[in-house]
Coordinates of C-alpha atoms and ligand atoms in Angstrom, one line a residue:
M1 CA 140.6 -49.7 54.7
S2 CA 138.9 -46.5 55.8
N3 CA 135.3 -46.1 54.8
S4 CA 136.0 -42.6 53.7
L5 CA 138.0 -43.7 50.7
P6 CA 135.9 -43.1 47.6
Y7 CA 136.8 -46.3 45.8
S8 CA 137.7 -49.9 46.5
K9 CA 141.3 -51.0 47.2
K10 CA 141.5 -52.1 43.6
D11 CA 140.8 -48.5 42.6
V12 CA 143.3 -47.0 45.0
D13 CA 146.0 -49.2 43.4
Y14 CA 144.8 -48.1 40.1
D15 CA 144.8 -44.5 41.3
N16 CA 148.4 -44.8 42.5
A17 CA 149.5 -46.2 39.3
K18 CA 147.7 -44.0 36.9
F19 CA 146.3 -40.8 38.4
R20 CA 148.9 -39.4 40.8
H21 CA 150.7 -36.6 39.1
R22 CA 154.3 -37.3 38.2
S23 CA 156.6 -35.0 36.4
F24 CA 158.2 -36.0 33.1
S25 CA 161.8 -36.2 34.6
K26 CA 160.5 -38.3 37.5
V27 CA 159.0 -40.7 35.1
I28 CA 162.3 -41.1 33.2
T29 CA 164.5 -41.4 36.3
Q30 CA 162.1 -43.6 38.2
S31 CA 161.9 -46.1 35.5
F32 CA 165.7 -46.4 35.6
L33 CA 166.1 -46.4 39.3
T34 CA 163.5 -49.0 39.9
S35 CA 165.3 -51.6 37.8
N36 CA 168.7 -53.1 39.0
R37 CA 169.7 -54.0 35.5
K38 CA 169.0 -50.4 34.4
R39 CA 171.0 -49.0 37.4
D40 CA 174.1 -51.0 36.3
C41 CA 173.7 -49.8 32.9
F42 CA 173.4 -46.2 34.1
S43 CA 176.9 -46.4 35.7
C44 CA 178.8 -47.3 32.5
S45 CA 179.6 -44.8 29.7
T46 CA 177.8 -46.8 27.0
G47 CA 174.8 -46.7 29.3
K48 CA 175.1 -42.9 29.7
F49 CA 175.3 -42.5 25.9
L50 CA 172.3 -44.8 25.5
L51 CA 170.4 -42.8 28.1
L52 CA 171.1 -39.5 26.3
L53 CA 170.0 -41.1 23.0
L54 CA 166.8 -42.3 24.6
I55 CA 166.0 -38.8 26.1
F56 CA 166.6 -37.0 22.8
G57 CA 164.7 -39.7 20.9
V58 CA 161.7 -39.4 23.2
A59 CA 161.8 -35.6 23.0
Y60 CA 162.0 -35.7 19.2
L61 CA 159.0 -38.0 18.9
M62 CA 157.0 -35.8 21.2
L63 CA 157.7 -32.7 19.1
T64 CA 157.0 -34.2 15.7
H65 CA 154.5 -37.0 16.2
T66 CA 150.8 -36.2 16.1
S67 CA 149.0 -38.7 18.4
P68 CA 145.5 -39.8 17.8
G69 CA 144.5 -37.7 20.8
D70 CA 145.6 -34.6 18.9
V71 CA 143.3 -35.2 16.0
V72 CA 140.7 -32.6 16.7
S73 CA 137.8 -31.2 14.7
K74 CA 138.1 -27.9 12.9
D75 CA 136.0 -26.2 15.6
Q76 CA 138.0 -27.6 18.4
T77 CA 141.3 -26.4 16.8
I78 CA 139.8 -22.9 16.5
G79 CA 138.7 -23.1 20.1
N80 CA 142.2 -23.9 21.2
R81 CA 143.7 -21.1 19.2
N82 CA 141.3 -18.6 20.7
S83 CA 141.9 -19.6 24.2
E84 CA 145.6 -20.2 24.2
G85 CA 146.6 -18.2 21.2
I86 CA 148.3 -21.3 19.7
S87 CA 147.2 -24.3 17.7
I88 CA 147.6 -27.6 19.5
T89 CA 149.4 -29.0 16.5
N90 CA 152.2 -26.6 17.2
G91 CA 155.3 -28.3 18.6
A92 CA 156.0 -25.8 21.4
G93 CA 152.4 -26.2 22.5
R94 CA 153.0 -30.0 22.6
L95 CA 156.1 -29.5 24.7
K96 CA 154.0 -27.3 27.1
K97 CA 151.5 -30.2 27.2
L98 CA 154.2 -32.5 28.5
W99 CA 154.6 -30.4 31.6
R100 CA 151.0 -29.6 32.1
R101 CA 149.4 -31.3 35.1
A102 CA 147.2 -34.2 33.9
P103 CA 143.6 -33.8 34.9
R104 CA 142.7 -35.9 37.9
L105 CA 139.9 -38.1 36.6
P106 CA 138.0 -40.6 38.6
P107 CA 139.0 -44.1 37.5
R108 CA 136.6 -45.8 35.1
L109 CA 135.1 -48.7 37.1
P110 CA 134.0 -51.9 35.7
P111 CA 130.2 -52.0 35.8
D112 CA 130.2 -54.5 38.7
A113 CA 132.4 -52.3 40.9
K114 CA 130.5 -49.0 40.7
G115 CA 129.4 -47.3 43.9
T116 CA 130.7 -49.7 46.5
N117 CA 133.4 -49.8 49.0
N118 CA 134.9 -53.0 47.7
G119 CA 134.4 -55.2 44.8
I120 CA 133.5 -58.3 46.8
G121 CA 130.7 -56.4 48.6
H122 CA 129.3 -55.3 45.3
A123 CA 129.5 -58.8 43.8
T124 CA 127.4 -60.0 46.7
E125 CA 125.0 -57.1 46.3
N126 CA 124.7 -57.9 42.6
R127 CA 124.0 -61.5 43.4
D128 CA 121.4 -60.5 45.9
A129 CA 119.8 -58.1 43.4
R130 CA 119.8 -60.8 40.7
S131 CA 118.2 -63.3 43.0
M132 CA 115.6 -60.7 44.1
W133 CA 114.6 -60.1 40.5
I134 CA 114.5 -63.8 39.8
T135 CA 112.1 -64.2 42.8
R136 CA 110.0 -61.3 41.6
K137 CA 109.9 -62.7 38.1
Q138 CA 108.6 -66.0 39.6
K139 CA 105.9 -64.1 41.4
V140 CA 104.6 -62.7 38.1
K141 CA 104.7 -66.3 36.7
D142 CA 102.6 -67.4 39.7
A143 CA 100.2 -64.6 39.0
F144 CA 99.9 -65.8 35.4
I145 CA 99.2 -69.3 36.6
H146 CA 96.6 -68.0 39.0
A147 CA 94.9 -65.9 36.3
W148 CA 94.9 -68.9 33.9
S149 CA 93.6 -71.3 36.5
G150 CA 90.5 -69.1 37.1
Y151 CA 89.9 -68.7 33.3
K152 CA 90.3 -72.5 32.7
K153 CA 88.0 -73.4 35.6
Y154 CA 85.2 -71.1 34.8
A155 CA 85.5 -69.7 31.2
M156 CA 87.6 -72.0 29.1
G157 CA 86.9 -71.3 25.4
H158 CA 85.1 -68.0 26.1
D159 CA 86.7 -64.7 25.3
E160 CA 87.0 -63.6 28.8
L161 CA 86.6 -64.6 32.4
M162 CA 84.1 -63.1 34.8
P163 CA 86.1 -63.9 37.9
L164 CA 83.5 -62.9 40.5
S165 CA 80.5 -64.6 39.1
H166 CA 82.5 -67.5 37.7
H167 CA 81.3 -67.3 34.2
G168 CA 82.7 -66.7 30.7
T169 CA 81.8 -63.9 28.4
D170 CA 82.1 -63.5 24.6
G171 CA 82.4 -59.8 24.0
L172 CA 85.1 -60.2 21.3
G173 CA 83.1 -62.5 19.0
G174 CA 83.6 -65.9 20.6
L175 CA 87.0 -67.0 19.3
G176 CA 88.3 -67.9 22.8
A177 CA 90.4 -64.7 22.8
T178 CA 92.0 -65.3 26.2
V179 CA 93.3 -68.7 25.1
V180 CA 95.1 -67.2 22.1
D181 CA 96.2 -64.0 23.9
A182 CA 97.7 -65.9 26.8
L183 CA 99.5 -68.7 24.8
D184 CA 102.8 -66.9 23.9
T185 CA 103.0 -65.5 27.4
A186 CA 103.0 -69.1 28.7
M187 CA 105.6 -70.0 26.1
I188 CA 107.8 -67.1 27.2
M189 CA 107.4 -68.0 30.8
G190 CA 108.1 -71.7 30.0
I191 CA 104.8 -73.0 31.5
D192 CA 104.4 -76.2 29.4
E193 CA 101.2 -77.3 31.0
V194 CA 99.4 -74.1 29.9
V195 CA 101.0 -74.2 26.5
A196 CA 99.6 -77.7 26.1
E197 CA 96.2 -76.7 27.3
A198 CA 95.9 -73.6 25.2
G199 CA 97.5 -75.2 22.2
T200 CA 95.3 -78.2 22.3
W201 CA 92.2 -76.0 22.6
I202 CA 93.3 -74.1 19.6
E203 CA 93.9 -77.2 17.6
E204 CA 90.6 -78.7 18.4
N205 CA 88.3 -75.7 18.4
L206 CA 89.5 -72.6 16.8
S207 CA 89.2 -73.3 13.0
D208 CA 85.7 -74.5 13.6
R209 CA 84.8 -71.3 15.5
I210 CA 86.4 -69.2 12.8
S211 CA 84.2 -70.7 10.1
K212 CA 81.0 -70.5 12.2
K213 CA 81.1 -67.3 14.2
G214 CA 79.5 -64.0 13.3
Q215 CA 80.6 -60.4 13.6
V216 CA 84.1 -59.6 14.9
N217 CA 86.1 -56.4 15.0
L218 CA 88.9 -56.4 12.4
F219 CA 91.4 -54.7 14.7
E220 CA 90.7 -56.6 17.9
T221 CA 90.7 -59.9 16.2
T222 CA 93.9 -59.1 14.3
I223 CA 95.9 -57.9 17.3
R224 CA 94.8 -60.5 19.8
V225 CA 93.9 -63.6 17.8
L226 CA 95.9 -63.4 14.6
G227 CA 98.9 -61.8 16.5
G228 CA 98.7 -64.4 19.2
L229 CA 98.7 -67.3 16.6
L230 CA 101.6 -65.8 14.7
S231 CA 103.7 -65.2 17.7
A232 CA 103.0 -68.8 18.9
Y233 CA 104.0 -70.1 15.5
H234 CA 107.3 -68.3 15.7
L235 CA 108.1 -69.1 19.4
S236 CA 107.2 -72.7 19.0
G237 CA 109.8 -73.1 16.2
G238 CA 107.6 -72.7 13.0
E239 CA 110.2 -71.0 10.9
K240 CA 112.8 -73.6 11.9
G241 CA 110.5 -76.4 11.0
M242 CA 110.5 -78.0 14.4
N243 CA 108.5 -77.8 17.7
I244 CA 110.7 -76.0 20.1
T245 CA 108.3 -75.9 23.0
H246 CA 107.6 -79.7 23.1
A247 CA 104.1 -78.9 24.3
G248 CA 100.9 -78.3 22.4
P249 CA 100.4 -79.0 18.7
K250 CA 102.9 -78.6 15.8
P251 CA 103.6 -75.0 14.9
A252 CA 102.0 -75.5 11.5
V253 CA 98.6 -75.7 13.3
Y254 CA 99.0 -72.1 14.5
L255 CA 100.0 -71.0 11.0
E256 CA 97.1 -72.8 9.3
T257 CA 94.6 -71.4 11.7
A258 CA 96.1 -67.9 11.2
K259 CA 95.7 -68.2 7.5
N260 CA 92.1 -69.4 7.8
L261 CA 91.3 -66.4 10.0
A262 CA 93.2 -63.8 7.9
D263 CA 91.5 -65.0 4.7
R264 CA 88.2 -64.0 6.3
L265 CA 89.5 -60.8 7.8
L266 CA 90.6 -59.7 4.3
S267 CA 87.0 -59.2 3.4
A268 CA 87.0 -56.0 5.5
F269 CA 89.6 -54.6 2.9
T270 CA 88.1 -56.1 -0.2
A271 CA 84.5 -54.9 0.6
S272 CA 85.6 -51.3 1.1
P273 CA 85.5 -48.9 -1.9
T274 CA 88.8 -47.3 -0.7
A275 CA 92.1 -48.5 0.8
I276 CA 90.6 -48.0 4.2
P277 CA 89.0 -51.2 5.5
F278 CA 85.6 -51.5 7.2
S279 CA 85.8 -52.0 10.9
D280 CA 84.0 -55.3 11.2
V281 CA 83.9 -58.7 9.5
I282 CA 81.2 -61.4 9.5
L283 CA 83.3 -64.5 9.8
H284 CA 81.0 -67.2 8.6
D285 CA 80.2 -65.6 5.3
S286 CA 83.5 -63.7 4.9
S287 CA 82.0 -60.3 4.4
G288 CA 83.1 -56.8 5.6
R289 CA 80.8 -54.5 7.4
A290 CA 81.2 -50.8 8.2
A291 CA 80.8 -49.7 11.9
P292 CA 77.5 -48.1 12.8
G293 CA 77.9 -44.5 11.7
G294 CA 80.2 -45.6 8.9
L295 CA 83.5 -44.4 10.3
S296 CA 86.6 -46.5 11.1
S297 CA 89.0 -45.6 13.9
T298 CA 92.3 -44.3 12.6
A299 CA 94.3 -46.5 15.1
E300 CA 92.3 -49.6 14.1
V301 CA 93.0 -49.4 10.4
S302 CA 96.6 -48.6 10.8
T303 CA 97.3 -51.4 13.4
L304 CA 97.1 -54.5 11.3
Q305 CA 100.3 -54.3 9.3
L306 CA 102.8 -56.0 11.5
E307 CA 100.5 -59.1 11.7
F308 CA 99.6 -59.2 8.0
N309 CA 103.2 -58.5 6.8
Y310 CA 104.5 -61.3 9.0
L311 CA 101.8 -63.7 7.8
S312 CA 102.8 -63.0 4.2
S313 CA 106.4 -63.5 5.0
V314 CA 105.9 -67.0 6.6
S315 CA 103.1 -68.2 4.3
G316 CA 104.7 -66.9 1.1
D317 CA 101.4 -65.3 0.1
Q318 CA 101.8 -61.6 -0.4
K319 CA 98.0 -60.8 -0.5
Y320 CA 97.9 -60.1 3.3
S321 CA 100.7 -57.6 3.3
L322 CA 99.6 -55.9 0.1
E323 CA 96.1 -55.2 1.5
A324 CA 97.3 -54.0 4.9
M325 CA 100.1 -51.8 3.5
K326 CA 97.7 -50.1 1.1
V327 CA 96.2 -48.4 4.2
M328 CA 99.6 -46.9 5.1
D329 CA 100.4 -45.9 1.5
H330 CA 97.0 -44.1 1.4
I331 CA 97.3 -42.4 4.8
K332 CA 100.7 -41.1 3.7
T333 CA 98.9 -39.0 1.0
L334 CA 96.3 -37.4 3.4
P335 CA 96.8 -33.9 4.9
K336 CA 97.9 -33.9 8.6
T337 CA 98.5 -31.4 11.3
E338 CA 102.3 -31.5 12.0
G339 CA 102.1 -35.2 11.5
L340 CA 99.1 -35.7 13.8
V341 CA 96.0 -37.3 12.5
P342 CA 92.3 -37.1 13.5
I343 CA 91.0 -40.2 15.3
Y344 CA 88.3 -41.1 12.7
I345 CA 88.7 -42.0 9.0
S346 CA 86.0 -42.9 6.5
P347 CA 86.3 -46.1 4.5
H348 CA 83.8 -44.6 2.0
S349 CA 85.7 -41.5 1.1
G350 CA 89.1 -42.5 2.3
Q351 CA 89.4 -39.1 4.1
F352 CA 89.9 -38.3 7.8
S353 CA 86.8 -37.2 9.6
G354 CA 86.6 -34.5 12.3
E355 CA 89.4 -32.7 14.0
N356 CA 89.8 -34.7 17.2
Y357 CA 93.6 -35.2 17.8
R358 CA 94.8 -37.4 20.6
L359 CA 97.2 -40.2 21.4
G360 CA 94.6 -42.1 23.5
S361 CA 91.8 -44.3 22.4
R362 CA 91.3 -44.5 18.6
G363 CA 94.6 -42.6 17.9
D364 CA 97.3 -44.4 19.9
S365 CA 98.6 -47.3 17.9
Y366 CA 98.6 -45.4 14.6
Y367 CA 101.8 -43.7 15.9
E368 CA 103.1 -47.0 17.3
Y369 CA 102.8 -48.9 14.0
L370 CA 104.4 -46.1 12.0
L371 CA 107.6 -46.9 13.9
K372 CA 107.2 -50.6 14.4
V373 CA 106.4 -51.5 10.8
W374 CA 109.5 -49.8 9.7
L375 CA 111.5 -51.6 12.4
Q376 CA 110.0 -54.9 11.4
S377 CA 111.2 -54.4 7.8
G378 CA 114.8 -54.0 9.1
A379 CA 114.9 -50.2 10.0
S380 CA 116.8 -49.2 6.9
R381 CA 116.7 -45.6 5.5
D382 CA 116.5 -47.2 2.1
S383 CA 113.7 -49.6 2.7
N384 CA 110.4 -49.1 1.0
T385 CA 108.8 -48.5 4.4
S386 CA 111.1 -45.6 5.4
Y387 CA 108.3 -43.2 4.6
L388 CA 106.6 -44.6 7.8
Y389 CA 109.6 -43.6 9.9
D390 CA 109.5 -40.1 8.4
M391 CA 105.8 -39.9 9.2
Y392 CA 106.6 -41.1 12.8
K393 CA 109.3 -38.5 13.3
E394 CA 107.1 -35.7 12.0
A395 CA 104.3 -36.8 14.3
M396 CA 106.6 -36.9 17.3
N397 CA 107.8 -33.4 16.6
G398 CA 104.1 -32.5 16.4
V399 CA 103.4 -34.2 19.7
R400 CA 106.2 -32.3 21.4
H401 CA 105.2 -29.0 19.8
L402 CA 101.4 -29.2 20.2
L403 CA 100.5 -31.7 22.9
V404 CA 103.1 -31.7 25.6
R405 CA 102.5 -29.6 28.7
K406 CA 103.7 -29.5 32.4
T407 CA 101.5 -29.6 35.5
I408 CA 101.5 -27.2 38.4
P409 CA 102.7 -27.2 41.0
N410 CA 105.3 -29.9 40.4
G411 CA 106.0 -30.0 36.7
L412 CA 104.9 -33.5 35.6
V413 CA 105.1 -33.8 31.8
F414 CA 101.9 -35.1 30.2
I415 CA 100.4 -35.4 26.7
G416 CA 97.0 -33.6 26.3
E417 CA 94.5 -33.5 23.5
L418 CA 93.2 -31.2 20.8
P419 CA 89.5 -32.3 20.6
Y420 CA 88.5 -29.4 18.3
G421 CA 91.6 -29.1 16.2
L422 CA 94.5 -26.7 16.1
N423 CA 92.2 -23.7 16.7
G424 CA 90.2 -25.2 19.5
D425 CA 91.1 -25.4 23.2
F426 CA 93.8 -27.7 24.6
S427 CA 92.4 -30.4 26.9
P428 CA 94.7 -31.4 29.8
K429 CA 93.3 -35.0 29.6
M430 CA 95.4 -38.1 29.2
D431 CA 94.1 -41.6 28.8
H432 CA 96.1 -44.3 30.5
L433 CA 96.4 -45.7 27.0
V434 CA 98.7 -42.8 26.1
C435 CA 101.3 -44.4 28.4
F436 CA 102.4 -46.7 25.6
L437 CA 104.0 -43.7 24.0
S438 CA 106.9 -43.6 26.4
G439 CA 108.1 -47.0 25.3
T440 CA 107.6 -46.2 21.7
L441 CA 109.6 -43.0 21.9
A442 CA 112.5 -44.8 23.5
L443 CA 112.4 -47.5 20.9
G444 CA 112.3 -45.0 18.1
A445 CA 115.3 -43.2 19.5
T446 CA 117.7 -46.2 19.9
K447 CA 115.9 -48.7 17.5
G448 CA 116.0 -51.3 20.2
L449 CA 119.6 -50.9 21.3
T450 CA 120.5 -49.8 24.8
K451 CA 121.0 -46.0 25.1
E452 CA 124.6 -46.6 25.9
Q453 CA 125.1 -48.7 22.7
A454 CA 123.3 -46.1 20.6
M455 CA 125.4 -43.3 22.0
K456 CA 128.6 -45.3 21.4
N457 CA 127.5 -45.8 17.8
N458 CA 126.7 -42.1 17.4
M459 CA 123.2 -43.0 16.5
L460 CA 121.3 -40.4 18.6
N461 CA 120.6 -37.1 16.9
F462 CA 119.0 -34.1 18.6
E463 CA 115.4 -35.2 17.9
D464 CA 116.2 -38.7 19.3
L465 CA 117.5 -37.2 22.5
E466 CA 114.4 -35.0 22.8
N467 CA 112.2 -38.0 22.3
M468 CA 114.2 -40.0 24.8
K469 CA 113.8 -37.2 27.4
L470 CA 110.1 -37.1 26.7
A471 CA 109.9 -40.9 27.0
E472 CA 111.5 -40.7 30.5
D473 CA 109.4 -37.8 31.7
L474 CA 106.2 -39.4 30.5
A475 CA 107.1 -42.7 32.2
K476 CA 107.5 -40.8 35.4
T477 CA 104.0 -39.2 35.0
C478 CA 102.4 -42.6 34.1
F479 CA 104.0 -44.1 37.2
E480 CA 102.8 -41.2 39.4
M481 CA 99.2 -41.8 38.0
Y482 CA 99.5 -45.1 40.0
A483 CA 101.3 -43.8 43.0
V484 CA 98.9 -40.9 43.5
T485 CA 95.9 -43.2 44.2
S486 CA 94.8 -44.9 47.4
T487 CA 95.1 -48.3 45.8
G488 CA 98.4 -47.6 43.9
L489 CA 96.6 -48.4 40.7
A490 CA 96.0 -45.9 37.8
P491 CA 92.7 -44.6 36.7
E492 CA 91.5 -45.1 33.1
I493 CA 91.8 -41.3 32.5
A494 CA 93.6 -38.5 34.3
Y495 CA 93.4 -34.7 34.0
F496 CA 96.2 -32.4 35.0
H497 CA 96.4 -29.1 36.8
T498 CA 97.8 -26.4 34.6
E499 CA 97.9 -22.6 34.6
E500 CA 94.6 -22.7 32.6
Y501 CA 92.9 -25.7 34.3
S502 CA 92.1 -26.8 37.8
E503 CA 89.5 -28.7 39.8
Q504 CA 89.1 -29.0 43.5
D505 CA 88.7 -32.2 45.6
L506 CA 89.3 -34.6 42.8
D507 CA 92.6 -36.1 43.8
G508 CA 93.7 -39.7 43.8
G509 CA 93.4 -40.3 47.5
N510 CA 97.0 -40.8 48.4
K511 CA 97.7 -37.7 50.4
S512 CA 101.3 -38.6 50.9
S513 CA 102.0 -38.4 47.1
E514 CA 104.1 -35.4 46.1
Y515 CA 101.8 -35.1 43.1
V516 CA 98.4 -35.2 44.8
N517 CA 97.7 -31.6 43.6
D518 CA 99.0 -32.2 40.1
I519 CA 96.7 -35.1 39.1
I520 CA 92.9 -34.8 38.9
I521 CA 90.8 -37.9 38.7
K522 CA 87.1 -37.4 37.8
P523 CA 84.5 -39.8 39.2
A524 CA 83.6 -41.3 35.8
D525 CA 87.3 -42.1 35.1
R526 CA 88.3 -43.9 38.2
H527 CA 88.1 -47.5 37.0
N528 CA 91.1 -49.7 36.2
L529 CA 90.9 -52.5 33.6
L530 CA 94.3 -54.1 34.3
R531 CA 95.7 -52.3 31.4
P532 CA 99.4 -52.8 30.3
E533 CA 100.6 -49.5 28.8
T534 CA 102.6 -48.2 31.8
V535 CA 104.3 -51.5 32.5
E536 CA 104.9 -51.9 28.8
S537 CA 106.8 -48.6 28.8
L538 CA 108.7 -49.5 32.0
F539 CA 109.8 -52.7 30.4
V540 CA 111.1 -50.9 27.2
L541 CA 112.7 -48.1 29.2
Y542 CA 114.4 -50.5 31.5
R543 CA 115.8 -52.5 28.5
I544 CA 117.0 -49.3 26.8
T545 CA 118.3 -47.1 29.8
E546 CA 119.2 -50.0 32.1
D547 CA 118.0 -47.8 35.0
P548 CA 116.8 -50.1 37.8
K549 CA 114.2 -47.5 38.9
Y550 CA 111.9 -48.7 36.1
R551 CA 112.0 -52.2 37.6
E552 CA 111.2 -50.9 41.0
W553 CA 108.2 -48.9 39.7
G554 CA 107.0 -52.0 37.9
W555 CA 107.3 -54.0 41.1
Q556 CA 105.2 -51.5 43.0
I557 CA 102.5 -51.7 40.3
F558 CA 102.5 -55.5 40.4
E559 CA 102.2 -55.5 44.2
A560 CA 99.1 -53.2 43.9
F561 CA 97.5 -55.6 41.3
E562 CA 98.2 -58.4 43.7
K563 CA 96.7 -56.6 46.6
Y564 CA 93.5 -55.3 45.1
T565 CA 92.7 -57.2 41.9
K566 CA 93.5 -60.9 42.8
V567 CA 90.4 -63.1 43.2
D568 CA 90.9 -66.0 45.6
T569 CA 89.0 -68.5 43.5
G570 CA 91.1 -67.8 40.4
G571 CA 91.8 -64.9 38.1
Y572 CA 92.1 -61.1 38.5
C573 CA 89.4 -58.5 38.3
S574 CA 89.0 -54.9 37.1
L575 CA 88.2 -52.2 39.6
D576 CA 85.4 -49.5 39.6
D577 CA 87.3 -46.9 41.7
V578 CA 91.1 -46.9 42.3
T579 CA 90.7 -43.9 44.7
S580 CA 88.7 -45.7 47.4
I581 CA 89.7 -48.6 49.8
P582 CA 88.6 -51.2 49.5
P583 CA 87.9 -50.6 45.8
H584 CA 84.7 -52.0 44.4
K585 CA 85.5 -54.9 42.1
R586 CA 84.3 -55.3 38.5
D587 CA 83.5 -58.7 37.2
K588 CA 85.9 -58.9 34.2
M589 CA 89.4 -60.1 33.5
E590 CA 90.5 -58.6 30.2
T591 CA 92.4 -60.8 27.8
F592 CA 95.3 -58.3 27.7
F593 CA 96.0 -58.9 31.4
L594 CA 97.5 -62.3 30.4
G595 CA 98.5 -61.3 26.9
E596 CA 100.3 -58.0 27.8
T597 CA 100.3 -56.8 31.4
L598 CA 101.8 -60.0 33.0
K599 CA 104.0 -60.6 30.0
Y600 CA 105.6 -57.1 30.2
L601 CA 106.1 -57.4 33.9
Y602 CA 107.8 -60.8 33.5
L603 CA 110.1 -59.4 30.8
L604 CA 110.8 -56.4 32.9
F605 CA 112.2 -58.6 35.6
A606 CA 113.8 -61.1 33.3
D607 CA 117.2 -61.1 31.6
S608 CA 117.4 -58.7 28.7
S609 CA 118.3 -61.5 26.4
L610 CA 114.8 -62.8 26.6
I611 CA 112.9 -61.5 23.5
P612 CA 115.6 -58.8 22.8
L613 CA 114.2 -55.5 21.5
D614 CA 116.6 -55.4 18.5
K615 CA 115.3 -58.8 17.3
F616 CA 111.6 -58.5 17.9
V617 CA 108.8 -56.0 17.6
F618 CA 105.9 -56.4 19.9
N619 CA 102.5 -56.0 18.2
T620 CA 100.2 -53.6 20.0
E621 CA 98.9 -56.6 22.0
A622 CA 102.4 -57.6 23.1
H623 CA 102.8 -60.5 20.7
P624 CA 106.5 -60.6 19.7
I625 CA 107.1 -60.8 16.0
P626 CA 110.6 -61.3 14.7
I627 CA 112.4 -58.5 12.8
K628 CA 113.8 -59.1 9.4
L629 CA 111.3 -60.5 7.1
K630 CA 112.0 -63.0 4.4
S631 CA 111.1 -61.2 1.3
Ligands
DMJ1 C1 95.1 -53.6 24.0 O1 94.2 -54.4 23.4 C2 96.1 -53.0 23.1 O2 97.3 -52.7 23.7 C3 95.6 -51.9 22.3 O3 96.5 -51.3 21.5 C4 95.1 -50.8 23.3 N1 94.2 -51.4 24.3 C5 94.5 -52.6 24.9 C6 95.1 -52.6 26.2 O4 94.9 -51.5 27.0

């Protein structure tokens, strides 16, 4: 077959049968002439009579019957009247339609036959692509094993690994945060050995640590340690009353440890005079403590609810959920700017403090949990959390109205800040942290379904489509923040060229990037901490849009991590400067590299049935929590 044919042989057959124009009379005569039995019949008088009867019968049906295709909306009917001077429900018009040339549409191809010369070639291509992603997924698993091996060798039981000096460090309070953050990633990747090592460490050490350690941050401990324990409880079969993983302790161990921890964390709520909890807790005496300066971060107090709700659901004790949800109930009553909130809040007065509006540090996951807590409760308009979804939608309208801008010269879409409120200047600064928003926007639009399913179900309204568009534009910008640097890794913070703002000689170093003049990277912001937000959004966008470019982008980012952050003796390190080669290394492997970054990359390359987005919500530290709570 000629290569110039647009479709496969199968499609040409299909084309011959269905899309070549044939007149009405030809259809009738052909159907008789192509059948011997019918030809015999045609020669006898009974046959002629029957034929006439058939022709009149068909004509009658055409004139009187309204087919489902003719059922049009009021507006469409008016449109037809205006253009043709006749309603399409009119019989004469219908007769006219019989003779009108059918539009020549391209055949609808089965998904596995799109864009190839023949179905067989494409099947091979599909098989090749599938095996390529399986190989890439395995590379991410290997990276996780390498990261864990460094941690285990030099820092087991410490919060984090210092991969260059071969030490451990306890900047998160000394609860072995990497062990707990990494555990469910190992479960998802099916690495039983690590599940057993991490699980056994938790069983033997964590409760003791929880009762003896001192000051911890409520938010960090909740999202990493409590979230990790709860997800491990679910993934290991806790709700089914069995151990699914066959490695590590019984799921009940994770739940008991989680309750022990949460009981102490509750003191941050009960010690506060308002619904807004203090930022810290002293674990050994179960007391809450305000941060120096007295203020809590807005994101921190509003990013506890998924974990506390789920704990209430599986423990049957409502006290956790009640305390955490009081925060949201209270924030609902506070004044906002088009749904946007300042990044500080006072636990003493219960009021927001200052007018710094941003979706980066201290603001980010407030917006994430507005959506996800509602999704967790079943995403119903009638649920008692639907006010959170309303707050989310209002806030996203506010983001689109007040914070979205485009760069010059190439029109990258980014989210800036209003550090001095609505009447102050706009700052074209975006933390890498803001890249979470792309995934959240897509999730909010389709509620975890694919875009195609959501469109089929007529679920996407105008705002959803706007949010979906922003999600895709922002993901592109976040990816370009990586591609624009010499190392292929993003800086912690980027600024963007706009009509009002420019800086010379502060590009990312990759002169071949199309966006080298759009993105500005200041010396103090050039570090990379192995953060997950961009690959998190690529994962969500791939699941929702099914566009393979998101996987390709994720793969490029993974390769850059491999090239510049892998430490031979075990583990991965942060970088001081992503714009210079070789980049200077920083002696720290953050817990979220195992808890989030590698997990999201693995899921990006894995089959979509693994932790499906309509069955799980990920807490802000990437610990999956099942949707649909038991009341
Ligand atoms: C993580 O601890 C969480 O994702 C949090 O919401 C933001 N910062 C880090 C990762 O960058």
